[in-house]
Coordinates of C-alpha atoms and ligand atoms in Angstrom, one line a residue:
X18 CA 133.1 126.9 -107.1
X19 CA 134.6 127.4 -110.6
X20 CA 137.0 130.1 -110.8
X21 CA 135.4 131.5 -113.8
X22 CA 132.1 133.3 -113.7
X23 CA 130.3 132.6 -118.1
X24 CA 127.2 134.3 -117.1
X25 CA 126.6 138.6 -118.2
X26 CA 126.1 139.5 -114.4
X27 CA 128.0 138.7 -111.3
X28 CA 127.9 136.3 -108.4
X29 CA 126.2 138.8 -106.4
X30 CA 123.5 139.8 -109.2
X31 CA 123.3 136.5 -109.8
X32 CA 122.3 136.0 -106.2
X33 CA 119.9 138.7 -105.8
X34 CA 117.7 138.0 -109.1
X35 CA 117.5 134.4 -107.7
X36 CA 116.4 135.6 -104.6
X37 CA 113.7 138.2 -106.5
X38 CA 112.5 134.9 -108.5
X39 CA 112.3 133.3 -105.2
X40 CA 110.2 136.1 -103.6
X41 CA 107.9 136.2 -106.3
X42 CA 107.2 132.8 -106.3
X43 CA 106.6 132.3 -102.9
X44 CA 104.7 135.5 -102.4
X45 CA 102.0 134.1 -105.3
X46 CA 101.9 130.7 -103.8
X47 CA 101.0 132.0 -101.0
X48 CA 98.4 134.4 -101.8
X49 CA 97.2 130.7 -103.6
X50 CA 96.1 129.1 -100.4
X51 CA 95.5 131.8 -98.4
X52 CA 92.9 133.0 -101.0
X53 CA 91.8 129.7 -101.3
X54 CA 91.2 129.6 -97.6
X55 CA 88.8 132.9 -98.0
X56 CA 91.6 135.6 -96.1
X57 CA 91.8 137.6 -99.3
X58 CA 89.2 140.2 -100.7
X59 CA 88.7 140.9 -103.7
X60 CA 90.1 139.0 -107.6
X61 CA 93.7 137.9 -107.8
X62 CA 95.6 137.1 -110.5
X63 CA 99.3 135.6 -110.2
X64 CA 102.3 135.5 -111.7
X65 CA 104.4 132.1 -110.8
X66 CA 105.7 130.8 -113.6
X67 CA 106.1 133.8 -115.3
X68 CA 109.1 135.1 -112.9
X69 CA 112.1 135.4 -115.1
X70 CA 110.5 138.1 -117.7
X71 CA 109.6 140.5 -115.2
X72 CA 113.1 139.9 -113.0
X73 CA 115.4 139.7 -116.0
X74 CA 113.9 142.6 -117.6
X75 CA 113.7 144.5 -114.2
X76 CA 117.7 143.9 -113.6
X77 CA 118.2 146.5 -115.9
X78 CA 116.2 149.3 -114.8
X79 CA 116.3 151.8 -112.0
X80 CA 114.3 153.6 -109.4
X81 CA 113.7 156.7 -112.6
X82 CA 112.4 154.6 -115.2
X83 CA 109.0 153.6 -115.2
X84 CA 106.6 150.8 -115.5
X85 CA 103.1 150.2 -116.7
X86 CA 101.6 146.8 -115.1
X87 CA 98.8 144.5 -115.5
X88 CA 96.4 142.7 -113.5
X89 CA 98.9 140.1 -113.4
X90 CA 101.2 143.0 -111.2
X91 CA 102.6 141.2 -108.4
X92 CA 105.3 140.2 -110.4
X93 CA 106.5 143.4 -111.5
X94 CA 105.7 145.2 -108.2
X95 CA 108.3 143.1 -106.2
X96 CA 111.2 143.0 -109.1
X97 CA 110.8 147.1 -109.5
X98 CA 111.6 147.1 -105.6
X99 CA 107.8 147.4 -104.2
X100 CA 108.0 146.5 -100.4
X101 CA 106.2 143.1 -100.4
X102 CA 104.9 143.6 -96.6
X103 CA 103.2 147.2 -98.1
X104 CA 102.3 144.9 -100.8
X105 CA 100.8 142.1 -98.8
X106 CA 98.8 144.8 -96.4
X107 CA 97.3 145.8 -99.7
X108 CA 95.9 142.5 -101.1
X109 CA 94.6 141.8 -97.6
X110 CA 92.6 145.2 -98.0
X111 CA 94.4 146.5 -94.5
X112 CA 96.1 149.9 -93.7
X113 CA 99.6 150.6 -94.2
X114 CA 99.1 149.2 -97.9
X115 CA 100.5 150.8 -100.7
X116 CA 97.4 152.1 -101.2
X117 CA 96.2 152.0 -97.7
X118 CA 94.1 148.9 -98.4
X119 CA 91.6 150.3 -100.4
X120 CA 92.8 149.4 -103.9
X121 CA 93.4 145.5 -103.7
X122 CA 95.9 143.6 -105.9
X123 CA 94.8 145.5 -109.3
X124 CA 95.9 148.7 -107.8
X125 CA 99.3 148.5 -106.2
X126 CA 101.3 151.3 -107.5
X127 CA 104.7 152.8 -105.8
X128 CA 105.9 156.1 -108.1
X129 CA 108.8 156.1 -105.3
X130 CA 110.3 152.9 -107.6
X131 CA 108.7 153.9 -110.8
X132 CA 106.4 151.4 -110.9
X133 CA 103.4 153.6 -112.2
X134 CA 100.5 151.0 -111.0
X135 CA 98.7 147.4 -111.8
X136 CA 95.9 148.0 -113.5
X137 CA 92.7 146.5 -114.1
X138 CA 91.8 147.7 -117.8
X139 CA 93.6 145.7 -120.3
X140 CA 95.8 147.4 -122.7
X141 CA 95.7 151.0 -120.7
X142 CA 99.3 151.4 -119.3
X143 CA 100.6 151.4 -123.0
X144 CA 99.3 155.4 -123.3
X145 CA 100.6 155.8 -119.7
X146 CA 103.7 154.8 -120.4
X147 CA 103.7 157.0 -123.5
X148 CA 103.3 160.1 -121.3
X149 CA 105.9 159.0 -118.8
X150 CA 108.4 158.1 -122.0
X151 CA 107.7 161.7 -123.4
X152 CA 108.2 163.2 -120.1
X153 CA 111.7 161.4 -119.6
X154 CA 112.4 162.1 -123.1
X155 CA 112.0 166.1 -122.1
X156 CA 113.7 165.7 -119.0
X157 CA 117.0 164.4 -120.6
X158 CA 117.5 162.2 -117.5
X159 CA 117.9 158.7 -120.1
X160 CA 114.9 157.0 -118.0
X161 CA 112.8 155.0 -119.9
X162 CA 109.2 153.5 -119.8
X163 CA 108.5 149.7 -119.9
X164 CA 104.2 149.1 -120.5
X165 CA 104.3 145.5 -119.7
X166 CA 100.6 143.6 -121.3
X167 CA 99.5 139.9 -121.8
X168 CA 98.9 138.3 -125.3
X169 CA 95.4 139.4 -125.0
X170 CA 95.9 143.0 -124.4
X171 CA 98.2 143.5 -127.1
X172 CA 95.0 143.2 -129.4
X173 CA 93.0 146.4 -128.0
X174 CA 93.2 149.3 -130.0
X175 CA 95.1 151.4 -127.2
X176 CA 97.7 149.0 -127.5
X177 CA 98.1 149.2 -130.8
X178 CA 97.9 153.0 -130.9
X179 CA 100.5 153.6 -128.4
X180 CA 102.8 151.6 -130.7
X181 CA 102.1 154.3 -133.4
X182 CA 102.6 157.4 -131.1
X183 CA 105.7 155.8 -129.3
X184 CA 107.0 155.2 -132.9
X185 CA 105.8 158.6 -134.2
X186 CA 107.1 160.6 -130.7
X187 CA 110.8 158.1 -130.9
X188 CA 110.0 157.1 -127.4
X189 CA 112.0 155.8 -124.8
X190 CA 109.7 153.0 -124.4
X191 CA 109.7 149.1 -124.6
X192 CA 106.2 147.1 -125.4
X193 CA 106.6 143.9 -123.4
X194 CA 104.1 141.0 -125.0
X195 CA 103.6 138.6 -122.0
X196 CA 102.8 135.7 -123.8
X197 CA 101.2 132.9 -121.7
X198 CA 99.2 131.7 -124.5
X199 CA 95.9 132.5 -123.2
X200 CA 93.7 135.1 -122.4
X201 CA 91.3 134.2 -119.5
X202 CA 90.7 130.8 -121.3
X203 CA 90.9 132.1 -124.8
X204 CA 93.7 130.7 -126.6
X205 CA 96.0 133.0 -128.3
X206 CA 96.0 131.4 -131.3
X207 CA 92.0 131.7 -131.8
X208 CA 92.4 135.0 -130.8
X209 CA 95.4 136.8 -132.5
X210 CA 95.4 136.8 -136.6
X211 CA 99.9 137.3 -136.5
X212 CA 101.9 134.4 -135.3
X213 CA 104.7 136.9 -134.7
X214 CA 104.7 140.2 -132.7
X215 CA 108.2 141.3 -134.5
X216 CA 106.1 141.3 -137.0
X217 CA 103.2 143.0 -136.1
X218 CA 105.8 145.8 -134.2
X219 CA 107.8 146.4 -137.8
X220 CA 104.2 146.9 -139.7
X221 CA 104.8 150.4 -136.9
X222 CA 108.3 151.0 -137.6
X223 CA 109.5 149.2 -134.5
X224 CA 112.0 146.5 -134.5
X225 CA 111.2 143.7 -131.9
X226 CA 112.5 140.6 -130.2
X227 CA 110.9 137.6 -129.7
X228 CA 112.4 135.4 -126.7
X229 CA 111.9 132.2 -124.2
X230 CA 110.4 134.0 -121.1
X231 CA 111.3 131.5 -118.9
X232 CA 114.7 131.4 -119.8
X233 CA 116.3 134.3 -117.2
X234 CA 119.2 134.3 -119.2
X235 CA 117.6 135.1 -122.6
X236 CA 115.3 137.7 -120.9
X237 CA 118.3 139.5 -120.0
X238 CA 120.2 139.6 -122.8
X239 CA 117.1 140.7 -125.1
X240 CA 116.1 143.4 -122.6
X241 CA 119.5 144.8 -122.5
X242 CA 119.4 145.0 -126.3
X243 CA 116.1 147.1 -126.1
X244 CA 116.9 149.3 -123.2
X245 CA 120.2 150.0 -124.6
X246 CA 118.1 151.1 -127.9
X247 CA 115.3 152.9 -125.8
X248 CA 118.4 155.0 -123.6
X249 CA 120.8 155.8 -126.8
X250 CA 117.6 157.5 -128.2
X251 CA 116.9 154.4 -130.6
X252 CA 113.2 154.9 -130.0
X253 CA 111.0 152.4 -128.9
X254 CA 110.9 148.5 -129.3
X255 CA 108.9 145.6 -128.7
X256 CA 109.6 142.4 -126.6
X257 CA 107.7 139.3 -126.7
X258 CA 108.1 136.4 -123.8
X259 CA 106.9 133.4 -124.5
X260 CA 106.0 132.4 -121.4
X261 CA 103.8 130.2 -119.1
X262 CA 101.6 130.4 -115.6
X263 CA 101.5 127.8 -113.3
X264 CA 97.8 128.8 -111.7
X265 CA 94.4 129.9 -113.7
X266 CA 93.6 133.1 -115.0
X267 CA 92.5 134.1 -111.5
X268 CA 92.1 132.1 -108.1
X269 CA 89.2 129.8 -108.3
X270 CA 89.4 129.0 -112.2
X271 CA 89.0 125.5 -112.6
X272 CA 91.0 125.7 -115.9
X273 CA 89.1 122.9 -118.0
X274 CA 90.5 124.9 -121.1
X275 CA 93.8 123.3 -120.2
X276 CA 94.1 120.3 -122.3
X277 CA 94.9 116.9 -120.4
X278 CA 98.5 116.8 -118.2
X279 CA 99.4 120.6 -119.4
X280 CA 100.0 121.5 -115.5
X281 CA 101.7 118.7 -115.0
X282 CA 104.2 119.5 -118.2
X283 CA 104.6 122.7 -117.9
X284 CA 105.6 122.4 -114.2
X285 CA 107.8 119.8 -114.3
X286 CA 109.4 121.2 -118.1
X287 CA 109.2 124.6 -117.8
X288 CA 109.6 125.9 -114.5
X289 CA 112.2 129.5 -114.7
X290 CA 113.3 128.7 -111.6
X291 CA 114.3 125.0 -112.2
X292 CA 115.9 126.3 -115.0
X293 CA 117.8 129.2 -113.9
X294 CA 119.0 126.8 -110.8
X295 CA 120.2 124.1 -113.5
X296 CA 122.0 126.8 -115.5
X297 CA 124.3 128.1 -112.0
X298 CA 124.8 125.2 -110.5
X299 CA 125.9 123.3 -113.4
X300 CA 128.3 126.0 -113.8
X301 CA 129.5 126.0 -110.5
X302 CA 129.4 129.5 -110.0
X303 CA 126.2 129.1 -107.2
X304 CA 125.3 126.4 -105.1
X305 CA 123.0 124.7 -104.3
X306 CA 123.3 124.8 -100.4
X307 CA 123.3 128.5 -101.2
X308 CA 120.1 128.6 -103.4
X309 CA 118.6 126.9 -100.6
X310 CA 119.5 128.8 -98.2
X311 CA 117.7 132.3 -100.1
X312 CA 114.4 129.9 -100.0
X313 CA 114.7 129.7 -96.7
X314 CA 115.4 133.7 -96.3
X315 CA 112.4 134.1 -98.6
X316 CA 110.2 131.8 -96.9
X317 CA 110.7 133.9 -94.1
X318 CA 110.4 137.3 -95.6
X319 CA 106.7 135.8 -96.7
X320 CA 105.8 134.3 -93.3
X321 CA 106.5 137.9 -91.9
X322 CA 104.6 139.8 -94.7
X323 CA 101.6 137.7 -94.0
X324 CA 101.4 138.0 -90.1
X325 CA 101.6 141.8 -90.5
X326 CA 99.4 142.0 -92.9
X327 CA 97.0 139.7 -91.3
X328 CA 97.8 142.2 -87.6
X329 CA 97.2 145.5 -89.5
X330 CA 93.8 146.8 -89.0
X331 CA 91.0 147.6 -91.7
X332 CA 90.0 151.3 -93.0
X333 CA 87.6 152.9 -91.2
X334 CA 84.5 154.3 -92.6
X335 CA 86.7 157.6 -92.8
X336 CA 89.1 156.5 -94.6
X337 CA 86.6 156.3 -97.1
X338 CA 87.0 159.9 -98.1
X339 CA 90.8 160.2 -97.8
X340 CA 93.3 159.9 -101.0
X341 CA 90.7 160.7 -103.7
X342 CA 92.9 163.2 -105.0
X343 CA 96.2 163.5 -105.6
X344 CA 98.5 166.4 -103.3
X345 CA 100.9 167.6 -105.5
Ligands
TPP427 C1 89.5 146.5 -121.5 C2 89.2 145.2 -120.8 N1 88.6 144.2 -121.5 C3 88.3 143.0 -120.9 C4 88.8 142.8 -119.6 C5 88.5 141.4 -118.9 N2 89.8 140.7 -118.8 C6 90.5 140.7 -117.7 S1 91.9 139.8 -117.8 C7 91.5 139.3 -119.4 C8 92.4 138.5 -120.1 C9 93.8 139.0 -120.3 O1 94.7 138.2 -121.0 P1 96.1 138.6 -121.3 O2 96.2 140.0 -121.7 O3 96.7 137.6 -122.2 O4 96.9 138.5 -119.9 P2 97.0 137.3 -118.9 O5 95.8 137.2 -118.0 O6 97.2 136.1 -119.7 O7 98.3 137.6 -118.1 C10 90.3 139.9 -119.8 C11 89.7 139.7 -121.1 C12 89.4 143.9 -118.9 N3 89.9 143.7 -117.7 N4 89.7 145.0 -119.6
MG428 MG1 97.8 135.9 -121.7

């Protein structure tokens, strides 16, 4: 091992974002084939390939600061600390979810780790996360709110409004652009007029970063520019990841939008973890022995979420009527 450590976090940090990359990855390929396979109720929409945004901006946040997800959640569930066995009871539809089974992968929300809830209607955590930003903002406790939303949701209005008000209010809050290039099978580029979101962001008054998502290591750095700006009191700021996923919009899309050998390339190019491996080991400051031996950890950890998920039983008919509101 080199005796020097060139990277902005240590050994141990190092360790555990590879190991919430890891998680991530394996959780989604799972849910792949065991969807696949007919186990799984309901749409799901997953997030391999895109693991280094959510983990890298994730590493910088704490338990107080809140999150706005997508339908794309998994992701951010499991690097904002979500228990992926609640989790996995949750996509199977089964009791003892996070939501008891009865909200399904679009709904997994855990306020205990700030992570304010997936969400099925594009572009409508950006005015949650306003209120939780103004709220954190009164509470003088420097938390912060993250509304994470794909390259298609940045184009609805609320989106766009949100930018305004969180501008207008000096929010604590950061608008992360998950840009995977498409939008069900809509290309961006047909979709969006602006080639850059830093530019669209300063036409509100926010200053914005544009970054390789599946680069952990330029993640971090970029996030710890804009959280630093959002907890000094710098107001709010917009981060773009470029970024890619390795399955279709949902399970079952046969993805003939993808143009010939695009899978192929962007698995074999630009995979985050591939990368982030190349970047430690090369240094010498992780091995791979030990990278291997988190996979196996995580394989584990996956194998065990599945079987008691797959154990836990169903609701009942009564449970029909239970948590439609909220006990304060
Ligand atoms: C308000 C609204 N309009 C349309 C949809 C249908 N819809 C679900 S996902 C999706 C595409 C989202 O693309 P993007 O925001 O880029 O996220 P990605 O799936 O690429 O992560 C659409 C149009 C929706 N869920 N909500
Ligand atoms: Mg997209």
């Amino acid at each position: 091992m080199a005796d020097t450590n060139p990277f902005p976090l240590s050994r141990d940090a190092l360790l555990t974002c590879y190991r919430t990359m890891r998680a991530i990855r394996e959780f989604e390929d799972r849910l792949h084939v065991d969807f696949s396979r007919g186990d799984i109720p309901g749409f799901v929409h997953l997030y391999a390939g895109e693991e280094a945004t959510a983990v890298g901006i994730m590493s910088h946040l704490g338990d107080g600061d809140r999150i706005a997800s997508t339908h794309r959640g998994h992701g951010h569930c499991i690097a904002k600390g979500v228990d992926v066995v609640s989790m996995m009871k949750e996509i199977y539809g089964r009791k003892g979810g996070c939501g008891n089974g009865k909200g399904g992968s679009m709904h997994i929300a855990d306020l205990s780790k700030g992570m304010m809830g997936a969400n099925g209607i594009l572009g409508a955590g950006a005015p949650l996360i306003c209120g939780a930003a103004l709220a954190a903002k009164y509470r003088k406790k420097n938390e912060l709110g993250i509304c994470f939303a794909g390259d298609g949701a940045s184009n609805q209005g609320t989106f766009l409004e949100s930018m305004n008000l969180a501008a207008v209010w000096n929010l604590p809050v950061i608008f992360v652009i998950e840009n995977n290039g498409y939008a069900e099978s809509t290309s961006r580029d047909y979709a969006t007029a602006v080639n850059s979101y830093v530019d669209r962001a300063a036409g509100f008054g926010i200053p914005g970063i544009t970054v390789d998502g599946t680069d952990f290591f330029a993640v971090y750095e970029a996030a710890g520019e804009v959280v630093k700006r959002a907890r000094e009191g710098g107001g709010p700021s917009l981060l773009e990841c470029k970024m890619i996923r390795f399955h279709g919009h949902f399970e079952g899309d046969a993805q003939t939008y993808r143009a010939p050998g695009e899978l192929e390339d962007i698995r074999a190019n630009h995979d985050c973890l591939m990368k982030f491996n190349a970047h430690v080991t090369s240094a010498k400051v992780i091995s791979a022995a030990e990278l291997q031996e988190i996979d196996k950890s995580v394989l584990a950890l996956i194998e065990d979420a599945v079987a008691q998920a797959k154990a836990a039983p169903l609701p009942t008919l009564a449970d029909l009527t239970t948590d439609v509101y909220v006990s304060y």
